[in-house]
Short mmCIF file of C-alpha atoms in Angstrom, two decimals:
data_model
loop_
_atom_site.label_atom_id
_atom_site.label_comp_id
_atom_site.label_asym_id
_atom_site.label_seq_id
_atom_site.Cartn_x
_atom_site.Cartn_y
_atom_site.Cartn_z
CA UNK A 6 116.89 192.27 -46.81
CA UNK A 7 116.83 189.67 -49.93
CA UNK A 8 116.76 186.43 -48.90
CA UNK A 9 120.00 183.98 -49.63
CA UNK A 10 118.26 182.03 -52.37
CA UNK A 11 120.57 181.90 -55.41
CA UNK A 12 119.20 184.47 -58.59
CA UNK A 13 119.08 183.83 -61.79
CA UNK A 14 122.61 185.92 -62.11
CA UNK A 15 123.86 183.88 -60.02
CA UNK A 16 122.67 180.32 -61.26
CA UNK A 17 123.45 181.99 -64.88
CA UNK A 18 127.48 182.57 -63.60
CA UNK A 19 127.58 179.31 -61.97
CA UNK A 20 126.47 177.90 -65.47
CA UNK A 21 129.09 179.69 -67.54
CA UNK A 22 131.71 179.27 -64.73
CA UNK A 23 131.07 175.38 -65.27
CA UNK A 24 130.91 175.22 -69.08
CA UNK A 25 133.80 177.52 -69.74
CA UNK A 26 137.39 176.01 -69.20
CA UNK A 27 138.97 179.52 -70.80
CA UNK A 28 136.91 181.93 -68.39
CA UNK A 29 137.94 179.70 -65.58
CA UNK A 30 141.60 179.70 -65.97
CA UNK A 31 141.79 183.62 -66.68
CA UNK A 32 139.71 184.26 -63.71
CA UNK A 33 142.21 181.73 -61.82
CA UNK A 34 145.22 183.32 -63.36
CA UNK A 35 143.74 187.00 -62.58
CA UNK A 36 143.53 185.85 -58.41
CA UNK A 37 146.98 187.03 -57.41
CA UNK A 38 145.95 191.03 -58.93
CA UNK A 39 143.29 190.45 -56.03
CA UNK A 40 145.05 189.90 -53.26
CA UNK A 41 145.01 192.24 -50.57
CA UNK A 42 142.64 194.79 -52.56
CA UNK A 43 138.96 195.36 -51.12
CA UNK A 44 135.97 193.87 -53.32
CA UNK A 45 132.61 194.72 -53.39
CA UNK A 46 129.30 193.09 -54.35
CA UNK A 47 125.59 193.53 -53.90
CA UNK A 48 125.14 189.90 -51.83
CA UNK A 49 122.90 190.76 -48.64
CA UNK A 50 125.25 190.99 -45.28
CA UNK A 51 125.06 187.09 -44.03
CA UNK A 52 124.79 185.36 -47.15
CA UNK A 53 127.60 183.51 -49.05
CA UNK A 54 129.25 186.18 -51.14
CA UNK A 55 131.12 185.40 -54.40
CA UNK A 56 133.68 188.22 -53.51
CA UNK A 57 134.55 186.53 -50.45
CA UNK A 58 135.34 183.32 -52.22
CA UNK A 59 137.37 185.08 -54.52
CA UNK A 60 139.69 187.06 -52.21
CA UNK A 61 139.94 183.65 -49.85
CA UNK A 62 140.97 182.09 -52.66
CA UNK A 63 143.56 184.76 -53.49
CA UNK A 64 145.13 185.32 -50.51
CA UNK A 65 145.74 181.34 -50.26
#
């Protein structure tokens, strides 16, 4: 299993997720299409998953 530490795709999205207001708000705006709809991703079982952030934040 790969360890939790962050890789550099995910340093690199948390980078561009900071610096860019635009791909912020659409992914914001998108989070309604999300809710209720299965996601996938290739975090390891037990580690924080970005998909999991996304559809908690959805289905708020």
């Amino acid at each position: 299993m790969r360890p939790c530490a962050p890789t550099f795709n995910e340093q690199g999205w948390q980078t561009f997720w900071m610096a860019r207001e635009d791909a912020r708000q659409a992914v914001l705006t998108s989070l309604p299409a999300l809710r209720g709809r299965p996601l996938a991703c290739w975090c390891p079982p037990g580690c924080p998953c970005h998909a999991d952030v996304l559809l908690d934040l959805a289905n708020r």
